[in-house]
PDB file of C-alpha atoms in Angstrom:
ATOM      1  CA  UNK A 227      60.203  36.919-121.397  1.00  0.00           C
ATOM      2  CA  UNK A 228      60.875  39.454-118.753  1.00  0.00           C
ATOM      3  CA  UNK A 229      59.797  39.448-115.238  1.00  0.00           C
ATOM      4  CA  UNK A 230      60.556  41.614-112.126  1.00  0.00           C
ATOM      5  CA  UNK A 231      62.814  40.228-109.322  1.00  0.00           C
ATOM      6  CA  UNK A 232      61.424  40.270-106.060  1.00  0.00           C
ATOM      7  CA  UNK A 233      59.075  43.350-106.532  1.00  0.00           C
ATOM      8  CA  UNK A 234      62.370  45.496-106.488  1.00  0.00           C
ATOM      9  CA  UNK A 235      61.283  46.493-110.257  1.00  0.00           C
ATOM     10  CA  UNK A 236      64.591  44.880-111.256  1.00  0.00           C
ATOM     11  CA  UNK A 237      64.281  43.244-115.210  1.00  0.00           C
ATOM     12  CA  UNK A 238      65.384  39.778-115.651  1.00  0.00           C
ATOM     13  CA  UNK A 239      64.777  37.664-118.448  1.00  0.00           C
ATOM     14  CA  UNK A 240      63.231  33.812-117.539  1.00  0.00           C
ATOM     15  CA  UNK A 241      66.709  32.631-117.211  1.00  0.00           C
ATOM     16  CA  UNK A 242      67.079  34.346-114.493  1.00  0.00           C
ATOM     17  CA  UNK A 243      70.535  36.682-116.076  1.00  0.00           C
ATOM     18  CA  UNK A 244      69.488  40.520-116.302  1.00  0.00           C
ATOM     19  CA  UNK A 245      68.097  41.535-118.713  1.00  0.00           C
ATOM     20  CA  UNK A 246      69.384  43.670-121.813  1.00  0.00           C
ATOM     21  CA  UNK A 247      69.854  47.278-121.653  1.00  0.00           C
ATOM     22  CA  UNK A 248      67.305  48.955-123.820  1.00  0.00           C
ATOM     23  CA  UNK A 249      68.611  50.226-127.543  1.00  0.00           C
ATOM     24  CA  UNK A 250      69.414  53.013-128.391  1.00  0.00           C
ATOM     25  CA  UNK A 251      66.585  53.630-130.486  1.00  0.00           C
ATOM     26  CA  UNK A 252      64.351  52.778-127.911  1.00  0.00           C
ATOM     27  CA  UNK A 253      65.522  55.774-125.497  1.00  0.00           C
ATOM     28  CA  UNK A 254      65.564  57.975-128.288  1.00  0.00           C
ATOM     29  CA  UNK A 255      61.886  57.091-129.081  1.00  0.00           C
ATOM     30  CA  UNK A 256      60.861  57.512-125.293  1.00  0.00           C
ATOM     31  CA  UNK A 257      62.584  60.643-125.120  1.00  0.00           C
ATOM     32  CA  UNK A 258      61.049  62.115-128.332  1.00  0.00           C
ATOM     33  CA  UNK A 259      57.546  60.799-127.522  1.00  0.00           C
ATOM     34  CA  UNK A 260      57.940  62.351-123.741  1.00  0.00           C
ATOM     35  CA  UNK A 261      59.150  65.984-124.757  1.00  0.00           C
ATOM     36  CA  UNK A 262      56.561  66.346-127.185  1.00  0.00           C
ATOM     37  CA  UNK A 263      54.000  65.805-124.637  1.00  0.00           C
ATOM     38  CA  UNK A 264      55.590  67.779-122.447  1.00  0.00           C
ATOM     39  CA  UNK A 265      56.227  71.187-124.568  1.00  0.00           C
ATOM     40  CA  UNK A 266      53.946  70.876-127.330  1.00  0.00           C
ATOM     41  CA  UNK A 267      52.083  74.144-128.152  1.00  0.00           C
ATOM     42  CA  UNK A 268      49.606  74.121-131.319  1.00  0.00           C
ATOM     43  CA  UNK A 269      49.036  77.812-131.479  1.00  0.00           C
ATOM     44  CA  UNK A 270      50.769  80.217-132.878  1.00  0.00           C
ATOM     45  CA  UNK A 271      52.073  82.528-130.416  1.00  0.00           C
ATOM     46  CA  UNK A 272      55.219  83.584-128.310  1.00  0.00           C
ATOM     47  CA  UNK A 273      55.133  80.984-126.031  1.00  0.00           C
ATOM     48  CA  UNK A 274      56.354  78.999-128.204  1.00  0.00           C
ATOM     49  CA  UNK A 275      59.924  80.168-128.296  1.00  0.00           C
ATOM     50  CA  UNK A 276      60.634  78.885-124.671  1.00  0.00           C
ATOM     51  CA  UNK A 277      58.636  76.100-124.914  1.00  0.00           C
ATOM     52  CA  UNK A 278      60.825  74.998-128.233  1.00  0.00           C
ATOM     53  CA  UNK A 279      64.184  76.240-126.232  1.00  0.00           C
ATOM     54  CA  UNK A 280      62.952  73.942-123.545  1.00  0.00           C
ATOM     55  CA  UNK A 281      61.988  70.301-125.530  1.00  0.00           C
ATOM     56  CA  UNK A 282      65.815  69.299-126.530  1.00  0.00           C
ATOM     57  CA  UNK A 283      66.817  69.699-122.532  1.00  0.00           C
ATOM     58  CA  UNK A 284      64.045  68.018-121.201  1.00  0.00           C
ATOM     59  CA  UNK A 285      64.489  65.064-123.974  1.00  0.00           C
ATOM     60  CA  UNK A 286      68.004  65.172-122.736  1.00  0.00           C
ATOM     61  CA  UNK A 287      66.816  64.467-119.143  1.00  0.00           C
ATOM     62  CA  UNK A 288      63.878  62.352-120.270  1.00  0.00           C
ATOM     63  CA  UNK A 289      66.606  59.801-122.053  1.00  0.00           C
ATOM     64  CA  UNK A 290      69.124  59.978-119.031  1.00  0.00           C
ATOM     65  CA  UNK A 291      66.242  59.085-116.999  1.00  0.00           C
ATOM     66  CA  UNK A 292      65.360  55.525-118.500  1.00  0.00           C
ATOM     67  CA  UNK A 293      68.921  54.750-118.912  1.00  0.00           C
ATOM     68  CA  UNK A 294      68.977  55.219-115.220  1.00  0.00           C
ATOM     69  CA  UNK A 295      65.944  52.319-114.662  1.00  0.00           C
ATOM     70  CA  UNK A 296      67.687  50.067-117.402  1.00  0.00           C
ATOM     71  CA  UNK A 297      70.991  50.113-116.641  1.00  0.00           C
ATOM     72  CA  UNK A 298      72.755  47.413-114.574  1.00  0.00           C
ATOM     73  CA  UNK A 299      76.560  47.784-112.374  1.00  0.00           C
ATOM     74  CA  UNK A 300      76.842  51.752-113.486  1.00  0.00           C
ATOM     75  CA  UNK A 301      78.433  52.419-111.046  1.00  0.00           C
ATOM     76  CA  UNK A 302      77.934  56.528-111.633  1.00  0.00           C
ATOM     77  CA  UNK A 303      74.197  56.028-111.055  1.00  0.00           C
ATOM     78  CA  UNK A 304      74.409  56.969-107.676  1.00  0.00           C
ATOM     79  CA  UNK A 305      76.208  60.299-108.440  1.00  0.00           C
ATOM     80  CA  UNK A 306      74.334  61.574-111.478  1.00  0.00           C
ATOM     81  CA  UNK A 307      70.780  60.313-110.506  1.00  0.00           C
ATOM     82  CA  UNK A 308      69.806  63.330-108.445  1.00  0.00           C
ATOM     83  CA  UNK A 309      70.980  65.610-110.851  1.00  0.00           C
ATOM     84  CA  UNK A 310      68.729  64.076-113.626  1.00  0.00           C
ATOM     85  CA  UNK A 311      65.791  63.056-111.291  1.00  0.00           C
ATOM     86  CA  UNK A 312      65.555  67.010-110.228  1.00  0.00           C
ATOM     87  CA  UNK A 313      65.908  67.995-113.382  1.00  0.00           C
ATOM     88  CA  UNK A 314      63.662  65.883-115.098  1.00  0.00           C
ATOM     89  CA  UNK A 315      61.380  66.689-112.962  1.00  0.00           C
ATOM     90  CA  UNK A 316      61.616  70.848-112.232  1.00  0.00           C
ATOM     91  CA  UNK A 317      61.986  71.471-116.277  1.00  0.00           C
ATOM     92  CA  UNK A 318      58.944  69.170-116.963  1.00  0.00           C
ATOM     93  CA  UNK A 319      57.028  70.918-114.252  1.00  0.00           C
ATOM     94  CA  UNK A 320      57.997  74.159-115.460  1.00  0.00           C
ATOM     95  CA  UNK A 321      57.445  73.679-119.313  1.00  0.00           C
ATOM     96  CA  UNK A 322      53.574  72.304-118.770  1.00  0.00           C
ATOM     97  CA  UNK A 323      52.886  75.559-116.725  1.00  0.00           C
ATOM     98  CA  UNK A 324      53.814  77.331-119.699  1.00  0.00           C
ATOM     99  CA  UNK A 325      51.359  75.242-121.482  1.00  0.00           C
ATOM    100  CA  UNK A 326      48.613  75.743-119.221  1.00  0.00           C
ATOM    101  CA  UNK A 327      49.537  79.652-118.491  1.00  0.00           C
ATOM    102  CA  UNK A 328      51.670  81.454-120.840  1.00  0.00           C
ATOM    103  CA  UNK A 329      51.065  84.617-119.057  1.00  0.00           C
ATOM    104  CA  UNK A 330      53.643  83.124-116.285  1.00  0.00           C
ATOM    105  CA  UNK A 331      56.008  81.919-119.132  1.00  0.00           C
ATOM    106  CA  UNK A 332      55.701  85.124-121.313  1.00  0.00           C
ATOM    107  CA  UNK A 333      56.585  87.580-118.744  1.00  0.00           C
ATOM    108  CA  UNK A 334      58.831  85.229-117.120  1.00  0.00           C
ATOM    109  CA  UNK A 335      61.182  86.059-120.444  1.00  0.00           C
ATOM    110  CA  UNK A 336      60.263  89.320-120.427  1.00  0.00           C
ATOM    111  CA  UNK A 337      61.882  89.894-117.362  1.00  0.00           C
ATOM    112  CA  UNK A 338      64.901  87.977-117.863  1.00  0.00           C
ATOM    113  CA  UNK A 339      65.997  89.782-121.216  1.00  0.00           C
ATOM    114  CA  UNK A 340      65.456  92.975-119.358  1.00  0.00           C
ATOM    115  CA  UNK A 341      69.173  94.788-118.565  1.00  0.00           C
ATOM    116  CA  UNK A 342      69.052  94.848-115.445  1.00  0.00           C
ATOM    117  CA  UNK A 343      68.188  90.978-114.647  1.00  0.00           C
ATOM    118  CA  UNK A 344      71.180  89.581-112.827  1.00  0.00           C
ATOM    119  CA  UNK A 345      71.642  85.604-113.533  1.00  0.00           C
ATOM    120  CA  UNK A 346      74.168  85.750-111.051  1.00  0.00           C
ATOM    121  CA  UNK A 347      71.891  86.605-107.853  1.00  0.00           C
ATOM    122  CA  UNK A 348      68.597  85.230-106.683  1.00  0.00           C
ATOM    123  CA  UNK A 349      65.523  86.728-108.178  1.00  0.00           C
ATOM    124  CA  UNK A 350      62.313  86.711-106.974  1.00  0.00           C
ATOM    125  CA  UNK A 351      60.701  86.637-110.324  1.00  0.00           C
ATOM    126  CA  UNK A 352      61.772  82.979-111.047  1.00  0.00           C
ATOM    127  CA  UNK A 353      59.741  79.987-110.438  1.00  0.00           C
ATOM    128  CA  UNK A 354      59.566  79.110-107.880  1.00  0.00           C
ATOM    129  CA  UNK A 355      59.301  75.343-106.783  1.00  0.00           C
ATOM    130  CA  UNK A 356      56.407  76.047-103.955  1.00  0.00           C
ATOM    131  CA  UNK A 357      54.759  79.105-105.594  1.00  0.00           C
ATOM    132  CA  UNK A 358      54.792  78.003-109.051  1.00  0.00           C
ATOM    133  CA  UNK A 359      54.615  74.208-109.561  1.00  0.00           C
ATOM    134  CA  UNK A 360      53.570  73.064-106.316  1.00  0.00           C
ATOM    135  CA  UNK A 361      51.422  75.329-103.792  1.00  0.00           C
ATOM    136  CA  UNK A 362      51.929  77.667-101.246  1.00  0.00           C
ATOM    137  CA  UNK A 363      48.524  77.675-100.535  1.00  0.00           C
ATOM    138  CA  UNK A 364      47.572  74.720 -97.983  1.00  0.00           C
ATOM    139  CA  UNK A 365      44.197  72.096 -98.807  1.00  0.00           C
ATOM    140  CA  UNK A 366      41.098  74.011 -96.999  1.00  0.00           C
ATOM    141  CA  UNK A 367      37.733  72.215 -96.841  1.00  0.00           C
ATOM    142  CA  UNK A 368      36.095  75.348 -98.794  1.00  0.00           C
ATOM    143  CA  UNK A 369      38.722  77.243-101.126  1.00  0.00           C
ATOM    144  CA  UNK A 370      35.781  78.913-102.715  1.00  0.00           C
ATOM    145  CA  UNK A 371      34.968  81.468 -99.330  1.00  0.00           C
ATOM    146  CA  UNK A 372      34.253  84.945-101.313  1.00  0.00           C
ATOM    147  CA  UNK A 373      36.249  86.421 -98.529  1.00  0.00           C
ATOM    148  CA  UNK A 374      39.549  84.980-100.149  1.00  0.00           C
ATOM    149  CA  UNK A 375      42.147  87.284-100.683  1.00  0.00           C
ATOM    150  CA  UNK A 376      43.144  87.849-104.311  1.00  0.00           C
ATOM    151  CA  UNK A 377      47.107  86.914-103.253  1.00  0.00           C
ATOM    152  CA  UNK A 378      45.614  83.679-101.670  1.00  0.00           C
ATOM    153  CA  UNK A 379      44.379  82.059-105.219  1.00  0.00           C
ATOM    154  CA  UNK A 380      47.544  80.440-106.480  1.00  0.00           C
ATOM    155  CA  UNK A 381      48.089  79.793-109.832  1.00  0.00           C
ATOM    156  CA  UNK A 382      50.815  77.074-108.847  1.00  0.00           C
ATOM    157  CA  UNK A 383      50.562  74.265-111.759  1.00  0.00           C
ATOM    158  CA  UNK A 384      49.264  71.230-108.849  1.00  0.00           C
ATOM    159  CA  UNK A 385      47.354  73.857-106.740  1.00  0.00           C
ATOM    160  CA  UNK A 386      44.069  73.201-105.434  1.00  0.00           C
ATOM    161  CA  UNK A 387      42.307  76.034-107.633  1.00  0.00           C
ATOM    162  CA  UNK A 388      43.853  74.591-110.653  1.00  0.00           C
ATOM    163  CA  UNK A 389      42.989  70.955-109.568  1.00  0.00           C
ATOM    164  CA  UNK A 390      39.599  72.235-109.682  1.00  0.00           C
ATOM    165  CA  UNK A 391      39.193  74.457-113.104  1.00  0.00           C
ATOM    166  CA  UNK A 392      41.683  72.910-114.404  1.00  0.00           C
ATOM    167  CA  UNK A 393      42.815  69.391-114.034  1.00  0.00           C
ATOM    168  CA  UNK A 394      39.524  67.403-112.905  1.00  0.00           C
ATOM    169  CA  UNK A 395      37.761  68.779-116.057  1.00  0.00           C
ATOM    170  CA  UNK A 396      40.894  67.483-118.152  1.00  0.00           C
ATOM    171  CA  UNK A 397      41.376  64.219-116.532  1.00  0.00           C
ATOM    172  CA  UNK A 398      37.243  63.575-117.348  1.00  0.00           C
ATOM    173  CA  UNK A 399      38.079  63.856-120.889  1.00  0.00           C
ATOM    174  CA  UNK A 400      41.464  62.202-120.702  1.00  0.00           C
ATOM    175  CA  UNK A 401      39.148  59.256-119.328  1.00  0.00           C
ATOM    176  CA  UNK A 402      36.942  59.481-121.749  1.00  0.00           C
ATOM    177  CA  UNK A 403      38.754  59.525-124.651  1.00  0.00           C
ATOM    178  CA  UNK A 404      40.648  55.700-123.362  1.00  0.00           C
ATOM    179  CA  UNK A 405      37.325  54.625-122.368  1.00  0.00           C
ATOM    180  CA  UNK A 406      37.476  50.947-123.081  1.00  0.00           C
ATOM    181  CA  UNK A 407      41.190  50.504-123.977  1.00  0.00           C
ATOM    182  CA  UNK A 408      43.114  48.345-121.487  1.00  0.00           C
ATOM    183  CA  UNK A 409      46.808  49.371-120.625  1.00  0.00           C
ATOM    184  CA  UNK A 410      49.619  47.080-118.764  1.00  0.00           C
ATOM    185  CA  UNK A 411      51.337  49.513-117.430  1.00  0.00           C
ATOM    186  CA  UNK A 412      50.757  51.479-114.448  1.00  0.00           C
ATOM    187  CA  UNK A 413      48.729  55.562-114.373  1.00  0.00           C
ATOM    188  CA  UNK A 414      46.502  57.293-112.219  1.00  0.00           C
ATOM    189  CA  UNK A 415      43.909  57.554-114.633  1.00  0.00           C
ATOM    190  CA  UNK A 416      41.289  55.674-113.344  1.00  0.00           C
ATOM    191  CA  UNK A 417      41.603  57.675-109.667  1.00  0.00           C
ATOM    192  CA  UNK A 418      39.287  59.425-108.207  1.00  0.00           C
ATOM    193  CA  UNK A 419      39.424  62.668-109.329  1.00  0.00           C
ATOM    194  CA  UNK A 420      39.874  64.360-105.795  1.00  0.00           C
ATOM    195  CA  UNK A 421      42.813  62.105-105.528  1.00  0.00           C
ATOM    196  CA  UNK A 422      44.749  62.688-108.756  1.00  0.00           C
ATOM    197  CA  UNK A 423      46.593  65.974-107.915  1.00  0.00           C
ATOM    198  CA  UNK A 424      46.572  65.404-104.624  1.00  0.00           C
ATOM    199  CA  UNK A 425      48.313  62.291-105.128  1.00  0.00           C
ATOM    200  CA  UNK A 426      50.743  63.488-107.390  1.00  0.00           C
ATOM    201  CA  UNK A 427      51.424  66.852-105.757  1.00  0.00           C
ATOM    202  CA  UNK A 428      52.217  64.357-102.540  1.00  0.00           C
ATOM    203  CA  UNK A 429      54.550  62.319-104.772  1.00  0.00           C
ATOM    204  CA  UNK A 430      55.774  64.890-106.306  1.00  0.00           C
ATOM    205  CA  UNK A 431      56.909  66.908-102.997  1.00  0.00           C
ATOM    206  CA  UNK A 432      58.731  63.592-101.760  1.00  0.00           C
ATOM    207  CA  UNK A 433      60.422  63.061-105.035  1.00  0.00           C
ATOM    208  CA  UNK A 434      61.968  66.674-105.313  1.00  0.00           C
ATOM    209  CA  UNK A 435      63.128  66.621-101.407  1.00  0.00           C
ATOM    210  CA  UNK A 436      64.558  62.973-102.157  1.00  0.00           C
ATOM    211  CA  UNK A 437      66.862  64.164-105.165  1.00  0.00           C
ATOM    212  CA  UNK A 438      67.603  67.321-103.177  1.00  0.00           C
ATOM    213  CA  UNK A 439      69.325  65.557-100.751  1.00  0.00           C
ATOM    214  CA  UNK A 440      71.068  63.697-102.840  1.00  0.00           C
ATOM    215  CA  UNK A 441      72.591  66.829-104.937  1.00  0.00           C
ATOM    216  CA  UNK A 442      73.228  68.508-101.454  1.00  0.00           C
ATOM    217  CA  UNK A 443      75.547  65.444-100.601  1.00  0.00           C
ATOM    218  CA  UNK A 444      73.716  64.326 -97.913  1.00  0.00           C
ATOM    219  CA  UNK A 445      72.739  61.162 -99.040  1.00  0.00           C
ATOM    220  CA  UNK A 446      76.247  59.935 -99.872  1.00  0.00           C
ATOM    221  CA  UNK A 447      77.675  61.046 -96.408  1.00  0.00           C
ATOM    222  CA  UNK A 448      75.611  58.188 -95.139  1.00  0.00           C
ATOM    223  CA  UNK A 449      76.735  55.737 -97.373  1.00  0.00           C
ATOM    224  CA  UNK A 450      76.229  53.858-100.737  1.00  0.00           C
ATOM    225  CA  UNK A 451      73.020  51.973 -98.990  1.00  0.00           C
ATOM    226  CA  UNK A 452      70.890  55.496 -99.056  1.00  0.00           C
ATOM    227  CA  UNK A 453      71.792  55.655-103.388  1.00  0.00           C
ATOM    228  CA  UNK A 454      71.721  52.320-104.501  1.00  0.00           C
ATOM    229  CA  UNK A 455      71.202  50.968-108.067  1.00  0.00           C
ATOM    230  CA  UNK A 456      67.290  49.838-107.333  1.00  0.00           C
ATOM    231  CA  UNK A 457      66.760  52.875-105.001  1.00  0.00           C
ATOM    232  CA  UNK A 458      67.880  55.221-108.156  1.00  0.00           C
ATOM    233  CA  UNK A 459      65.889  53.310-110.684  1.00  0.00           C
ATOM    234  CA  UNK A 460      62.533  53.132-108.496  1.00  0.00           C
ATOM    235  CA  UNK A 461      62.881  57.005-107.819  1.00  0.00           C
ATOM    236  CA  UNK A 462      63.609  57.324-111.666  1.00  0.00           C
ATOM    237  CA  UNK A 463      60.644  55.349-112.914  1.00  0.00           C
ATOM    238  CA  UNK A 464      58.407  57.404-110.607  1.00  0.00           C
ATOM    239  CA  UNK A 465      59.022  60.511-111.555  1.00  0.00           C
ATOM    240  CA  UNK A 466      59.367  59.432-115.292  1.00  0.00           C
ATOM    241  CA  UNK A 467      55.437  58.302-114.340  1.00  0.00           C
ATOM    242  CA  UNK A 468      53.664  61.273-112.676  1.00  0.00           C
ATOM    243  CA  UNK A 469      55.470  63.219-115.158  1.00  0.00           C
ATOM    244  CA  UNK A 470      53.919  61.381-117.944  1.00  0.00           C
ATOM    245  CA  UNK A 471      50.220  61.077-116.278  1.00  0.00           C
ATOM    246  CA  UNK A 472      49.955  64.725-115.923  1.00  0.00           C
ATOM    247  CA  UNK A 473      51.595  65.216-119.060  1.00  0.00           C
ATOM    248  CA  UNK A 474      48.967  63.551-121.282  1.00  0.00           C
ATOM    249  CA  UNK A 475      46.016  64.642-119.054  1.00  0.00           C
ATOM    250  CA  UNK A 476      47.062  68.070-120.027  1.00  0.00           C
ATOM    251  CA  UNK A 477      46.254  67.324-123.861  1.00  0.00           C
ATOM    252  CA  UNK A 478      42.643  67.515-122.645  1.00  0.00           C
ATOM    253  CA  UNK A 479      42.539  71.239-120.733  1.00  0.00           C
ATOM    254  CA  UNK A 480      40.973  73.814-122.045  1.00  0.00           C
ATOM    255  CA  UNK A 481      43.368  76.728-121.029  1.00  0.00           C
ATOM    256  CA  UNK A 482      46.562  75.434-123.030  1.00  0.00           C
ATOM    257  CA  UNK A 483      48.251  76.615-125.911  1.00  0.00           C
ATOM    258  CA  UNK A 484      46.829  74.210-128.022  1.00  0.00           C
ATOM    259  CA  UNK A 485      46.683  70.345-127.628  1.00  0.00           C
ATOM    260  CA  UNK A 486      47.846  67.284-129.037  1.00  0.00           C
ATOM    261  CA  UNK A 487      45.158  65.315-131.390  1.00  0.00           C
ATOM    262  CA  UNK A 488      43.679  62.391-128.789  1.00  0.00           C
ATOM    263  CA  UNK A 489      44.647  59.459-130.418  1.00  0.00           C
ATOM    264  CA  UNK A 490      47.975  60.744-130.874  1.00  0.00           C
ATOM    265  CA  UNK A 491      48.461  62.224-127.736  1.00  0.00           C
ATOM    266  CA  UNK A 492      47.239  58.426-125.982  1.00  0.00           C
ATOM    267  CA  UNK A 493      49.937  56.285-128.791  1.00  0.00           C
ATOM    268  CA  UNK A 494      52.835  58.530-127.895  1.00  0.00           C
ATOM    269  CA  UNK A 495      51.384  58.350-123.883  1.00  0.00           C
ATOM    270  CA  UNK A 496      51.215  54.462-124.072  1.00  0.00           C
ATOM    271  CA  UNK A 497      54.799  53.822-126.238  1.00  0.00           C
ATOM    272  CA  UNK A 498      56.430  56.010-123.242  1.00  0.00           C
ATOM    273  CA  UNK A 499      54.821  53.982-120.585  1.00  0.00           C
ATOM    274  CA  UNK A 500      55.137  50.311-122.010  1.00  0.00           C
ATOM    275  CA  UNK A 501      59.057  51.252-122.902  1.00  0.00           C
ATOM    276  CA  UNK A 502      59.422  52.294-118.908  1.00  0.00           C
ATOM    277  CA  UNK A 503      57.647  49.262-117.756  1.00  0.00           C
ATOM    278  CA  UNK A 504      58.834  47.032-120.304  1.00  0.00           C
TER     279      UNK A 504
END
């Protein structure tokens, strides 16, 4: 039996010792299971390519990740979580956008195989964390005026115009299709739809500024308290868990480049989940 100690999210079996580290097998299945949901694309078209180039780098991070949460007395935790937490959670964000607008990912590549991109020097054709994945456009009580300008309607993956075609229209059928199966482990499924981007956009904004800090150094100029082992591994798990929620939600869009089936798109949802929680 495993329980959590002291509502730190900290395994230990009923003897009170910690408990095991997961397998290897078991990391390796999470991983697989998450980067599937995460880059699949059931169409046949050029998206595809970075999509594909994209799955063995975000299984990479996806497997670093739960080590992180698992692990006890690593004493590199502190250093490397940032670096996977960011990454984990910037790649993830970037591949679903693909997913759910290929236009962005298509000439995205066309622009970086072009001679005269420089991947030396800023360019203001990349994504962009705030344009592209989060917003730059700010929550209005009526985003709908027809005197918006054009330039105004982002196309960010969490904005509020892609909550709205988008996301609340996939997390109905997302809903739907576990209608009546019970889950132990934590998702925002069952929120209200006005709150389920919102909520995530808000935790995912804290989680990128958190792991920014810590790859900046500033965190471990205050000291080892800021970067602990259960700070790591809560910050871990909830970015592993946004990332999954939006990740299966967006089997049920309309707009993507093809879906997982339902049922498997829920077993490979739920084995990732109960493994993190587990």
């Amino acid at each position: 039996m495993v329980v959590t100690d002291g509502g730190h999210g900290v395994a230990r079996s009923s003897a009170g010792a910690p408990a095991p580290a997961p397998s290897s097998s078991s990391v390796v299945k999470l991983a697989d299971e998450f980067a599937e949901l995460v880059t699949f694309c059931g169409t046949p078209c050029d998206v595809q390519i970075p999509l594909k180039n994209m799955k063995p780098h975000i299984g990479y991070f996806a497997k670093e990740a739960l080590r992180i949460v698992k692990a006890k007395g690593d004493p590199s935790i502190p250093t490397l979580s940032p670096y996977i937490g960011r990454g984990l959670l910037e790649a993830t964000l970037t591949a679903l956008l693909f997913r759910l607008d290929p236009f962005r990912g298509l000439t995205l590549m066309r622009f970086q195989t072009h001679a005269d991109f420089d991947h030396n020097r800023p360019n203001n054709i990349s994504i962009d964390w705030n344009g592209d994945l989060l917003s730059n456009v700010e929550e209005r009580a009526d985003i709908w005026k027809p005197k918006q300008k054009p330039e105004n309607v982002s196309r960010g993956l969490l904005s509020p115009y892609m909550d709205e075609v988008i996301w609340r229209p996939a997390l109905a059928g997302a809903n739907d299709s576990i209608m009546g199966i019970k889950s132990d482990f934590p998702h925002r499924l069952g929120k209200d739809p006005d709150e389920f981007i919102n909520g995530i956009r808000g935790e995912a904004r804290q989680l990128y500024s958190f792991w920014s800090k810590g790859i900046h150094g500033e965190f471990f100029a205050i000291g080892p308290h800021t970067l602990d082992e259960l700070t790591c591994a809560d910050r871990v798990r909830r970015t592993l868990d946004i990332l999954l929620d939006l990740a299966f939600v967006s089997q049920f869009t309309y707009v993507s480049v093809g879906n997982v089936e339902p049922q498997r798109a829920y077993q490979l949802f739920s084995s990732a989940k109960e493994t993190l929680h587990g």
